[in-house]
Short mmCIF file of C-alpha atoms and ligand atoms in Angstrom, two decimals:
data_model
loop_
_atom_site.label_atom_id
_atom_site.label_comp_id
_atom_site.label_asym_id
_atom_site.label_seq_id
_atom_site.Cartn_x
_atom_site.Cartn_y
_atom_site.Cartn_z
CA UNK A 1 3.96 -22.74 7.53
CA UNK A 2 5.43 -21.20 10.33
CA UNK A 3 6.27 -17.48 10.25
CA UNK A 4 9.26 -15.90 11.68
CA UNK A 5 10.64 -12.39 13.12
CA UNK A 6 13.19 -11.17 10.93
CA UNK A 7 15.07 -10.08 13.81
CA UNK A 8 14.63 -13.64 15.50
CA UNK A 9 14.09 -16.78 13.50
CA UNK A 10 13.45 -18.46 16.46
CA UNK A 11 10.48 -15.90 16.78
CA UNK A 12 7.82 -18.41 15.43
CA UNK A 13 4.32 -18.62 14.96
CA UNK A 14 1.28 -19.66 12.94
CA UNK A 15 -0.24 -17.41 9.67
CA UNK A 16 -3.02 -16.82 11.75
CA UNK A 17 -0.70 -15.29 14.94
CA UNK A 18 1.32 -13.25 12.58
CA UNK A 19 -1.62 -11.80 10.87
CA UNK A 20 -3.40 -10.54 14.21
CA UNK A 21 -0.18 -9.80 15.58
CA UNK A 22 0.47 -7.68 12.96
CA UNK A 23 3.93 -6.92 14.48
CA UNK A 24 6.81 -9.28 16.47
CA UNK A 25 7.31 -8.45 19.79
CA UNK A 26 11.26 -7.44 19.21
CA UNK A 27 9.95 -4.98 16.74
CA UNK A 28 10.81 -7.42 13.89
CA UNK A 29 8.34 -7.76 11.01
CA UNK A 30 6.93 -11.39 10.71
CA UNK A 31 7.73 -13.02 7.44
CA UNK A 32 7.08 -16.57 6.44
CA UNK A 33 9.41 -19.34 7.33
CA UNK A 34 10.05 -20.45 3.58
CA UNK A 35 9.46 -18.12 0.45
CA UNK A 36 6.90 -20.95 -1.91
CA UNK A 37 7.85 -21.51 -5.45
CA UNK A 38 5.03 -21.83 -7.92
CA UNK A 39 5.17 -24.77 -9.90
CA UNK A 40 6.18 -24.42 -13.32
CA UNK A 41 2.46 -24.45 -14.52
CA UNK A 42 1.85 -21.78 -12.47
CA UNK A 43 1.43 -19.28 -15.24
CA UNK A 44 -0.67 -21.57 -17.67
CA UNK A 45 -2.44 -22.50 -14.94
CA UNK A 46 -3.70 -19.55 -13.60
CA UNK A 47 -3.64 -17.68 -16.86
CA UNK A 48 -7.16 -19.16 -17.65
CA UNK A 49 -8.75 -17.86 -13.81
CA UNK A 50 -10.29 -15.10 -12.62
CA UNK A 51 -8.90 -12.12 -10.23
CA UNK A 52 -10.68 -14.05 -7.69
CA UNK A 53 -8.90 -17.17 -8.28
CA UNK A 54 -5.79 -16.21 -9.20
CA UNK A 55 -6.20 -14.59 -5.00
CA UNK A 56 -6.61 -18.16 -3.66
CA UNK A 57 -4.26 -20.11 -5.84
CA UNK A 58 -1.12 -17.53 -4.60
CA UNK A 59 -2.52 -17.23 -0.96
CA UNK A 60 -3.06 -20.57 -0.69
CA UNK A 61 0.96 -21.69 -0.04
CA UNK A 62 0.85 -18.91 2.51
CA UNK A 63 -1.90 -19.90 4.28
CA UNK A 64 -1.46 -22.76 6.33
CA UNK A 65 -4.81 -23.20 8.55
CA UNK A 66 -6.66 -21.66 6.29
CA UNK A 67 -9.38 -23.76 3.89
CA UNK A 68 -8.76 -23.27 0.27
CA UNK A 69 -12.83 -22.51 0.70
CA UNK A 70 -12.32 -19.95 3.39
CA UNK A 71 -10.00 -18.45 0.90
CA UNK A 72 -12.71 -18.66 -1.76
CA UNK A 73 -15.61 -16.65 0.54
CA UNK A 74 -13.14 -13.58 1.59
CA UNK A 75 -11.63 -13.02 -1.94
CA UNK A 76 -15.53 -12.67 -3.18
CA UNK A 77 -15.95 -10.76 -0.25
CA UNK A 78 -13.05 -8.50 -0.92
CA UNK A 79 -13.33 -8.29 -4.95
CA UNK A 80 -16.84 -9.94 -5.69
CA UNK A 81 -20.13 -7.53 -5.50
CA UNK A 82 -19.37 -4.72 -7.86
CA UNK A 83 -16.74 -3.03 -5.11
CA UNK A 84 -14.35 -2.78 -8.19
CA UNK A 85 -15.86 -0.86 -10.90
CA UNK A 86 -13.62 -2.88 -13.05
CA UNK A 87 -14.08 -6.18 -14.01
CA UNK A 88 -9.99 -7.61 -13.74
CA UNK A 89 -9.87 -6.20 -10.72
CA UNK A 90 -6.25 -4.86 -11.52
CA UNK A 91 -6.61 -4.67 -15.27
CA UNK A 92 -3.19 -3.94 -17.48
CA UNK A 93 -3.29 -1.15 -19.94
CA UNK A 94 -1.30 -1.50 -22.67
CA UNK A 95 0.52 2.23 -24.03
CA UNK A 96 3.07 0.96 -26.73
CA UNK A 97 4.69 -2.22 -27.27
CA UNK A 98 6.83 -2.76 -24.16
CA UNK A 99 5.42 -0.47 -21.98
CA UNK A 100 1.93 -1.45 -19.94
CA UNK A 101 0.03 0.38 -16.52
CA UNK A 102 -1.52 -2.47 -13.95
CA UNK A 103 -4.05 -0.19 -12.58
CA UNK A 104 -4.05 -0.35 -8.86
CA UNK A 105 -7.54 2.30 -8.35
CA UNK A 106 -10.71 0.80 -9.38
CA UNK A 107 -11.42 -0.06 -5.84
CA UNK A 108 -13.73 1.43 -3.57
CA UNK A 109 -11.39 3.96 -2.79
CA UNK A 110 -9.96 5.06 -6.14
CA UNK A 111 -6.40 3.94 -4.50
CA UNK A 112 -4.22 1.14 -4.39
CA UNK A 113 -4.19 0.87 -0.92
CA UNK A 114 -7.77 -1.20 -1.14
CA UNK A 115 -5.88 -3.93 -3.29
CA UNK A 116 -5.02 -5.42 0.23
CA UNK A 117 -7.51 -3.49 2.86
CA UNK A 118 -10.45 -4.72 0.78
CA UNK A 119 -9.28 -8.40 2.15
CA UNK A 120 -7.54 -7.56 5.18
CA UNK A 121 -10.58 -7.60 7.43
CA UNK A 122 -11.40 -11.23 6.35
CA UNK A 123 -8.32 -12.26 6.89
CA UNK A 124 -8.30 -10.68 10.60
CA UNK A 125 -11.42 -11.82 11.69
CA UNK A 126 -10.36 -15.33 10.16
CA UNK A 127 -6.97 -15.17 12.54
CA UNK A 128 -8.68 -13.96 15.68
CA UNK A 129 -10.91 -17.23 15.61
CA UNK A 130 -8.82 -19.27 15.02
CA UNK A 131 -6.98 -17.82 17.98
CA UNK A 132 -9.49 -18.06 20.17
CA UNK A 133 -10.03 -14.58 20.45
CA UNK A 134 -13.46 -13.53 22.41
CA UNK A 135 -13.01 -9.76 22.26
CA UNK A 136 -13.92 -7.70 19.47
CA UNK A 137 -11.20 -5.86 17.57
CA UNK A 138 -11.18 -2.00 17.10
CA UNK A 139 -8.96 -0.92 14.83
CA UNK A 140 -7.12 2.55 15.47
CA UNK A 141 -5.78 4.59 12.02
CA UNK A 142 -3.65 7.46 11.74
CA UNK A 143 -3.79 8.51 8.63
CA UNK A 144 -2.66 11.28 6.24
CA UNK A 145 -5.00 10.61 3.66
CA UNK A 146 -5.66 7.14 1.16
CA UNK A 147 -5.49 4.79 4.15
CA UNK A 148 -7.82 5.72 6.34
CA UNK A 149 -10.39 6.06 3.57
CA UNK A 150 -8.90 2.72 2.50
CA UNK A 151 -8.94 0.99 5.99
CA UNK A 152 -12.95 2.12 6.65
CA UNK A 153 -14.25 0.72 3.79
CA UNK A 154 -12.29 -2.67 4.16
CA UNK A 155 -13.58 -2.93 7.72
CA UNK A 156 -16.70 -1.80 6.96
CA UNK A 157 -19.80 -3.89 8.68
CA UNK A 158 -17.31 -6.74 9.14
CA UNK A 159 -18.00 -8.77 11.67
CA UNK A 160 -16.87 -8.53 15.55
CA UNK A 161 -14.26 -5.53 14.16
CA UNK A 162 -14.69 -1.57 14.96
CA UNK A 163 -12.64 1.05 12.95
CA UNK A 164 -11.63 4.70 14.28
CA UNK A 165 -10.30 6.70 12.33
CA UNK A 166 -8.35 9.97 13.00
CA UNK A 167 -6.95 12.63 10.57
CA UNK A 168 -5.54 15.86 10.86
CA UNK A 169 -7.56 18.56 10.41
CA UNK A 170 -5.59 20.51 8.13
CA UNK A 171 -3.60 17.64 6.54
CA UNK A 172 -6.29 16.11 4.57
CA UNK A 173 -7.72 17.40 0.66
CA UNK A 174 -11.53 18.81 -0.01
CA UNK A 175 -12.07 15.46 -1.59
CA UNK A 176 -10.19 12.98 1.07
CA UNK A 177 -12.16 14.89 3.63
CA UNK A 178 -15.16 14.10 2.16
CA UNK A 179 -14.62 10.30 1.59
CA UNK A 180 -13.93 9.74 5.36
CA UNK A 181 -16.72 12.27 7.03
CA UNK A 182 -18.86 10.72 4.79
CA UNK A 183 -18.24 6.91 5.85
CA UNK A 184 -20.54 4.55 6.08
CA UNK A 185 -21.15 1.69 8.29
CA UNK A 186 -22.36 0.66 11.75
CA UNK A 187 -18.95 -0.17 12.76
CA UNK A 188 -17.05 3.20 12.21
CA UNK A 189 -15.35 6.33 13.69
CA UNK A 190 -14.04 9.16 12.14
CA UNK A 191 -12.43 12.31 14.24
CA UNK A 192 -10.50 14.89 13.30
CA UNK A 193 -7.61 16.22 15.35
CA UNK A 194 -6.39 19.98 15.67
CA UNK A 195 -2.83 19.91 14.19
CA UNK A 196 -0.81 17.86 11.56
CA UNK A 197 -0.28 13.96 10.64
CA UNK A 198 2.71 13.57 13.08
CA UNK A 199 0.48 15.37 15.59
CA UNK A 200 -2.72 12.36 15.31
CA UNK A 201 -0.03 9.75 15.05
CA UNK A 202 1.48 10.40 18.08
CA UNK A 203 -1.70 10.70 19.49
CA UNK A 204 -2.78 7.28 18.35
CA UNK A 205 1.24 5.68 19.36
CA UNK A 206 0.02 7.15 23.11
CA UNK A 207 -3.17 5.11 22.76
CA UNK A 208 -1.29 2.22 21.62
CA UNK A 209 1.46 2.31 24.74
CA UNK A 210 -1.84 2.81 27.21
CA UNK A 211 -2.23 -0.21 29.51
CA UNK A 212 -4.48 1.24 31.83
CA UNK A 213 -6.59 2.01 28.62
CA UNK A 214 -6.59 -1.43 27.73
CA UNK A 215 -7.41 -2.85 30.68
CA UNK A 216 -10.70 -0.83 30.41
CA UNK A 217 -11.49 -1.49 27.22
CA UNK A 218 -10.73 -5.41 27.78
CA UNK A 219 -13.37 -5.09 30.72
CA UNK A 220 -15.84 -3.99 28.16
CA UNK A 221 -14.49 -6.60 25.57
CA UNK A 222 -12.53 -4.77 23.47
CA UNK A 223 -8.64 -4.57 22.06
CA UNK A 224 -6.74 -2.28 19.84
CA UNK A 225 -5.14 -3.03 16.81
CA UNK A 226 -3.89 -1.46 13.83
CA UNK A 227 -3.97 -2.07 9.99
CA UNK A 228 -0.49 -1.28 9.03
CA UNK A 229 1.26 -1.36 5.88
CA UNK A 230 3.70 -4.14 7.84
CA UNK A 231 0.70 -6.83 8.21
CA UNK A 232 1.28 -9.47 6.41
CA UNK A 233 -2.47 -9.31 6.25
CA UNK A 234 -1.64 -6.43 3.65
CA UNK A 235 1.89 -7.64 2.23
CA UNK A 236 -0.10 -10.77 0.57
CA UNK A 237 -3.23 -9.35 -0.95
CA UNK A 238 -0.28 -7.87 -3.12
CA UNK A 239 2.27 -10.07 -4.49
CA UNK A 240 -1.09 -11.53 -6.28
CA UNK A 241 -1.62 -8.46 -8.49
CA UNK A 242 2.33 -9.04 -10.07
CA UNK A 243 1.21 -12.58 -10.95
CA UNK A 244 -2.28 -11.83 -12.06
CA UNK A 245 -0.43 -9.00 -14.53
CA UNK A 246 2.33 -11.35 -15.70
CA UNK A 247 -0.60 -14.07 -16.71
CA UNK A 248 -2.83 -11.14 -18.09
CA UNK A 249 0.27 -9.85 -20.39
CA UNK A 250 1.10 -13.77 -21.86
CA UNK A 251 -3.28 -14.12 -22.14
CA UNK A 252 -3.26 -11.14 -24.73
CA UNK A 253 0.19 -12.61 -26.48
CA UNK A 254 2.11 -9.12 -25.15
CA UNK A 255 4.42 -11.49 -24.17
CA UNK A 256 5.74 -14.84 -24.83
CA UNK A 257 5.96 -18.27 -22.17
CA UNK A 258 9.12 -17.40 -20.07
CA UNK A 259 9.76 -13.55 -21.09
CA UNK A 260 10.94 -11.34 -18.50
CA UNK A 261 9.47 -8.29 -17.78
CA UNK A 262 11.02 -4.91 -15.40
CA UNK A 263 8.30 -4.14 -13.02
CA UNK A 264 8.59 0.23 -11.71
CA UNK A 265 6.53 0.55 -8.21
CA UNK A 266 5.91 4.29 -6.93
CA UNK A 267 7.55 3.47 -3.48
CA UNK A 268 7.37 4.82 -0.02
CA UNK A 269 6.87 2.23 2.51
CA UNK A 270 8.35 -0.16 0.32
CA UNK A 271 5.12 -2.50 0.96
CA UNK A 272 4.29 -2.71 -2.89
CA UNK A 273 7.66 -2.99 -4.76
CA UNK A 274 8.25 -5.41 -1.93
CA UNK A 275 5.45 -7.81 -3.03
CA UNK A 276 6.95 -7.90 -6.23
CA UNK A 277 10.22 -9.38 -5.21
CA UNK A 278 8.15 -11.83 -3.47
CA UNK A 279 6.05 -12.63 -6.84
CA UNK A 280 9.72 -12.62 -8.67
CA UNK A 281 11.03 -15.07 -5.72
CA UNK A 282 8.69 -17.26 -6.62
CA UNK A 283 9.04 -17.66 -9.64
CA UNK A 284 7.21 -14.92 -11.20
CA UNK A 285 9.33 -13.74 -14.81
CA UNK A 286 10.55 -10.44 -13.26
CA UNK A 287 13.85 -8.96 -14.10
CA UNK A 288 14.15 -5.37 -12.76
CA UNK A 289 12.67 -4.23 -9.55
CA UNK A 290 12.89 -0.40 -10.36
CA UNK A 291 12.03 1.69 -7.38
CA UNK A 292 10.29 5.45 -8.09
CA UNK A 293 10.38 8.05 -5.23
CA UNK A 294 9.70 11.86 -5.07
CA UNK A 295 11.89 14.74 -3.49
CA UNK A 296 11.79 11.93 -0.35
CA UNK A 297 14.49 10.31 -2.29
CA UNK A 298 16.03 8.20 1.15
CA UNK A 299 15.41 5.10 -1.34
CA UNK A 300 17.12 6.22 -4.19
CA UNK A 301 20.52 6.91 -1.98
CA UNK A 302 20.09 3.93 -0.03
CA UNK A 303 20.21 1.66 -3.24
CA UNK A 304 22.68 3.26 -5.62
CA UNK A 305 25.38 4.11 -2.14
CA UNK A 306 23.70 1.15 0.21
CA UNK A 307 23.87 3.42 2.96
CA UNK A 308 20.01 4.58 4.26
CA UNK A 309 20.47 7.93 5.90
CA UNK A 310 16.64 9.36 6.79
CA UNK A 311 18.65 12.45 8.40
CA UNK A 312 17.54 14.86 5.67
CA UNK A 313 14.82 17.45 5.15
CA UNK A 314 11.33 16.70 4.25
CA UNK A 315 9.24 17.52 1.55
CA UNK A 316 5.54 18.04 1.03
CA UNK A 317 5.29 16.97 -2.58
CA UNK A 318 2.14 16.79 -4.63
CA UNK A 319 2.71 12.90 -4.22
CA UNK A 320 2.20 12.71 -0.88
CA UNK A 321 1.48 8.64 -0.10
CA UNK A 322 5.58 8.93 -1.07
CA UNK A 323 6.53 11.55 1.72
CA UNK A 324 8.37 9.26 3.66
CA UNK A 325 11.82 8.66 5.67
CA UNK A 326 11.35 5.37 6.59
CA UNK A 327 10.24 3.32 4.75
CA UNK A 328 9.31 0.02 7.52
CA UNK A 329 9.41 -2.98 4.91
CA UNK A 330 12.42 -2.23 3.81
CA UNK A 331 12.85 -4.44 6.97
CA UNK A 332 11.84 -7.62 5.04
CA UNK A 333 13.69 -6.70 1.88
CA UNK A 334 17.31 -6.64 4.44
CA UNK A 335 16.47 -9.55 5.54
CA UNK A 336 15.95 -11.89 1.90
CA UNK A 337 18.91 -10.07 0.70
CA UNK A 338 21.46 -10.78 3.92
CA UNK A 339 20.73 -14.22 3.77
CA UNK A 340 18.03 -14.10 6.17
CA UNK A 341 20.74 -13.45 8.89
CA UNK A 342 18.08 -11.85 11.84
CA UNK A 343 20.92 -10.59 13.60
CA UNK A 344 22.39 -8.44 10.93
CA UNK A 345 19.48 -7.07 10.62
CA UNK A 346 18.99 -6.44 13.92
CA UNK A 347 21.77 -4.20 14.48
CA UNK A 348 20.95 -2.28 11.13
CA UNK A 349 18.04 -1.71 12.30
CA UNK A 350 19.48 -0.50 16.33
CA UNK A 351 21.33 1.25 14.24
CA UNK A 352 18.77 3.12 12.24
CA UNK A 353 16.66 3.83 15.43
CA UNK A 354 20.02 5.05 17.22
CA UNK A 355 21.44 7.44 13.84
CA UNK A 356 18.84 7.86 11.62
CA UNK A 357 21.06 5.89 9.33
CA UNK A 358 22.71 2.68 8.43
CA UNK A 359 25.24 1.24 5.69
CA UNK A 360 24.46 -2.50 4.67
CA UNK A 361 27.44 -4.59 3.56
CA UNK A 362 29.27 -5.45 0.35
CA UNK A 363 27.29 -8.30 -0.36
CA UNK A 364 23.89 -6.99 0.21
CA UNK A 365 25.07 -3.63 -1.80
CA UNK A 366 25.42 -6.29 -4.97
CA UNK A 367 22.44 -7.91 -4.44
CA UNK A 368 20.37 -4.50 -4.17
CA UNK A 369 22.23 -3.69 -7.08
CA UNK A 370 21.26 -6.88 -8.86
CA UNK A 371 17.59 -6.46 -8.35
CA UNK A 372 16.88 -3.11 -8.00
CA UNK A 373 17.48 0.12 -10.29
CA UNK A 374 16.08 3.64 -8.68
CA UNK A 375 15.06 6.74 -9.46
CA UNK A 376 13.23 10.43 -8.67
CA UNK A 377 11.61 12.97 -9.85
CA UNK A 378 10.86 16.68 -8.19
CA UNK A 379 7.38 18.32 -8.22
CA UNK A 380 7.97 19.64 -11.72
CA UNK A 381 9.46 17.20 -13.82
CA UNK A 382 5.72 14.91 -12.24
CA UNK A 383 3.27 17.64 -13.48
CA UNK A 384 5.66 17.39 -16.83
CA UNK A 385 5.01 13.70 -17.12
CA UNK A 386 1.16 13.83 -16.22
CA UNK A 387 0.56 16.44 -19.58
CA UNK A 388 3.37 14.98 -22.26
CA UNK A 389 1.15 11.60 -20.76
CA UNK A 390 -2.28 13.12 -21.57
CA UNK A 391 -0.74 15.30 -24.88
CA UNK A 392 0.89 11.80 -26.29
CA UNK A 393 -1.33 9.07 -25.15
CA UNK A 394 -4.80 10.45 -24.01
CA UNK A 395 -3.72 9.28 -20.84
CA UNK A 396 -4.93 10.55 -17.54
CA UNK A 397 -2.24 9.76 -14.54
CA UNK A 398 -2.19 10.64 -11.00
CA UNK A 399 1.32 12.37 -9.68
CA UNK A 400 2.33 9.20 -8.19
CA UNK A 401 1.41 7.30 -10.84
CA UNK A 402 3.74 10.14 -12.67
CA UNK A 403 6.93 9.83 -10.74
CA UNK A 404 6.79 6.13 -11.40
CA UNK A 405 6.98 7.01 -15.70
CA UNK A 406 9.38 9.58 -15.50
CA UNK A 407 11.68 7.17 -13.69
CA UNK A 408 11.02 4.88 -15.95
CA UNK A 409 11.62 7.33 -18.99
CA UNK A 410 14.78 7.86 -17.14
CA UNK A 411 15.87 4.46 -16.50
CA UNK A 412 15.20 3.58 -20.30
CA UNK A 413 17.67 6.74 -21.47
CA UNK A 414 20.18 5.72 -19.19
CA UNK A 415 20.51 2.21 -19.88
CA UNK A 416 18.97 1.42 -22.99
CA UNK A 417 16.67 -1.14 -21.52
CA UNK A 418 13.71 -1.63 -23.85
CA UNK A 419 12.45 -4.53 -21.83
CA UNK A 420 8.68 -4.99 -21.76
CA UNK A 421 8.12 -3.14 -18.59
CA UNK A 422 4.60 -3.07 -16.12
CA UNK A 423 4.33 0.74 -14.65
CA UNK A 424 1.74 0.61 -11.73
CA UNK A 425 -0.43 2.74 -10.94
CA UNK A 426 -1.60 3.77 -7.61
CA UNK A 427 -4.83 6.23 -7.56
CA UNK A 428 -7.17 7.10 -9.89
CA UNK A 429 -5.88 11.18 -11.10
CA UNK A 430 -9.10 12.42 -9.61
CA UNK A 431 -7.99 12.52 -6.28
CA UNK A 432 -5.29 14.31 -6.92
CA UNK A 433 -7.54 16.73 -9.39
CA UNK A 434 -5.49 20.13 -7.72
CA UNK A 435 -2.24 18.67 -9.06
CA UNK A 436 -3.61 16.97 -12.18
CA UNK A 437 -5.30 20.55 -13.35
CA UNK A 438 -2.32 22.34 -12.73
CA UNK A 439 -0.11 20.15 -14.49
CA UNK A 440 -2.62 20.19 -17.65
CA UNK A 441 -2.19 24.02 -17.16
CA UNK A 442 -5.42 25.33 -16.06
CA UNK A 443 -5.29 28.33 -13.70
CA UNK A 444 -8.41 28.90 -12.07
CA UNK A 445 -9.41 26.07 -10.11
CA UNK A 446 -12.36 24.78 -8.20
CA UNK A 447 -12.67 24.27 -4.89
CA UNK A 448 -14.47 21.95 -2.72
CA UNK A 449 -16.10 18.43 -4.83
CA UNK A 450 -16.44 20.96 -7.78
CA UNK A 451 -13.30 20.16 -9.08
CA UNK A 452 -14.42 16.58 -9.78
CA UNK A 453 -16.65 17.69 -12.50
CA UNK A 454 -13.63 20.45 -13.73
CA UNK A 455 -11.46 17.93 -14.17
CA UNK A 456 -14.37 15.88 -16.05
CA UNK A 457 -14.94 18.90 -18.29
CA UNK A 458 -11.53 19.71 -19.04
CA UNK A 459 -10.59 16.01 -20.44
CA UNK A 460 -13.39 14.39 -20.65
CA UNK A 461 -12.66 11.26 -18.36
CA UNK A 462 -15.66 10.86 -16.13
CA UNK A 463 -15.53 10.71 -12.54
CA UNK A 464 -14.76 7.29 -10.72
CA UNK A 465 -18.50 6.64 -9.24
CA UNK A 466 -17.39 6.66 -5.52
CA UNK A 467 -15.97 9.78 -5.80
CA UNK A 468 -19.18 11.25 -7.68
CA UNK A 469 -21.07 9.71 -5.01
CA UNK A 470 -19.74 12.06 -2.70
CA UNK A 471 -21.95 14.74 -3.26
CA UNK A 472 -25.00 13.06 -2.07
CA UNK A 473 -23.62 11.43 0.60
CA UNK A 474 -24.65 12.99 4.44
CA UNK A 475 -22.09 13.92 6.68
CA UNK A 476 -22.07 11.77 10.05
CA UNK A 477 -19.02 12.73 11.79
CA UNK A 478 -18.46 16.86 12.13
CA UNK A 479 -16.03 18.10 14.74
CA UNK A 480 -12.88 18.09 15.96
CA UNK A 481 -10.48 17.17 18.90
CA UNK A 482 -7.42 18.17 20.65
CA UNK A 483 -4.25 15.58 20.44
CA UNK A 484 -5.03 15.19 24.31
CA UNK A 485 -8.42 14.22 23.79
CA UNK A 486 -8.18 11.29 21.63
CA UNK A 487 -8.36 8.92 24.45
CA UNK A 488 -11.71 10.68 25.49
CA UNK A 489 -12.92 9.47 21.27
CA UNK A 490 -11.94 6.14 21.83
CA UNK A 491 -13.64 5.62 25.33
CA UNK A 492 -17.08 7.07 23.76
CA UNK A 493 -16.99 4.97 20.63
CA UNK A 494 -16.28 1.88 22.71
CA UNK A 495 -19.10 2.75 25.06
C1 PLP B 1 0.42 4.54 -0.23
C2 PLP B 1 0.94 4.87 -1.19
C3 PLP B 1 2.42 4.26 -2.44
C4 PLP B 1 3.51 3.99 -1.36
O1 PLP B 1 2.82 2.90 -1.65
P1 PLP B 1 4.03 1.71 -0.67
O2 PLP B 1 3.58 0.46 -0.37
O3 PLP B 1 3.59 2.78 0.84
O4 PLP B 1 5.94 1.75 -1.15
C5 PLP B 1 2.07 5.32 -3.45
N1 PLP B 1 1.05 5.82 -4.02
C6 PLP B 1 -0.42 5.87 -3.50
C7 PLP B 1 -1.22 6.73 -4.22
C8 PLP B 1 -0.82 5.37 -2.08
O5 PLP B 1 -1.48 5.37 -1.79
#
């Protein structure tokens, strides 16, 4: 199967090229030339499979040039070998007869980024080999928290890869910092940057556009790449868990054959909910896609008005992984909803770059409304939902997940739609102890790693093993650099 650019359908490449490149040279996102339809027996077939087998079943139809035996090996490396603390990998928890929670945080870093970043390194190295690339790839990441750690874990000790992560000195939580500076593996590097996330990101962008540096690195046998959420190799593994969750509901007889479900997804870059759309397009019976945002509600406005406008105040919220004003993966959605009109997508994206806004035409607005519902909540409401879930259901959830449950509750009250709904849970509450304890009314909070024990004492819920283990881990990476010294770090790292 070929891949094309959302900004130019004539730009064609293979699956291996799409994954290796990440982004089309014209700035567009690489997307399958046709979306495969699952056979009508697919759900029945997948129902009896393990998660790893479902990975192979779904991904096979997107990855021409990859043998099923290869995919089986990658799925085993990514999700097997005890890397996930739950045998179902992405278990579905029942809350009541029509409310289910898909837990995507049983991986090594306790956030949903693991679902894709455990698999991507294998897809990427295989792609490079298929493309006859001789140089070693070095992944550069600027992170505001979750992505950096998940990428480090994913690429740790993967042959023919290196990974260097920059994080803002004062922009990550104690736990997130400890997760990164104690990272194990022979091919990894971690460096903190004086400043905020934008400084770190600007520094990485500058390094990527430095041609002189690229030449020096090429002589040393390296080239730079990123593990962005717009890479097809990150979107694809996310389609699997929607199909998997549907099969699990059917298997447990929570739903009957062919019965449709809604999904409710806490959304930032639009990658996770886009995967749900693709699962639906392939034939999984999904009804409404409910898009949940925090106070940075650019997507809520877009879905209700058809105007995307990033010219607005940016809020730092307690669901920081959704603090985003440009949702990059939305471009793929526009491509589908416009009937794959590459010229129109190009036009909207150039308006976004120039004015920070665009308005989609009435046909796209109609389709958006047909597929999506949207809502948002503020930090107060997020905390209230954490408390409510704990008090009424004895279920401890993180702030991102709470945003989704709040939006679902509002959606149901407004529409009366009581269809079975899968709400997506994207992080362990232990990654955000501070806000969760706040929500539970705890006034005096511990600092550092002790806050993990405190949350356990207050709730009786055990700390996930990968976080509990941090106490025993040595700090391997110390010190921080100015933004201007980031290039030096890269040169030292790739000696
Ligand atoms: C990245 C992230 C999100 C947002 O996912 P998108 O794919 O960017 O929409 C939500 N919650 C958590 C915990 C995340 O790490």
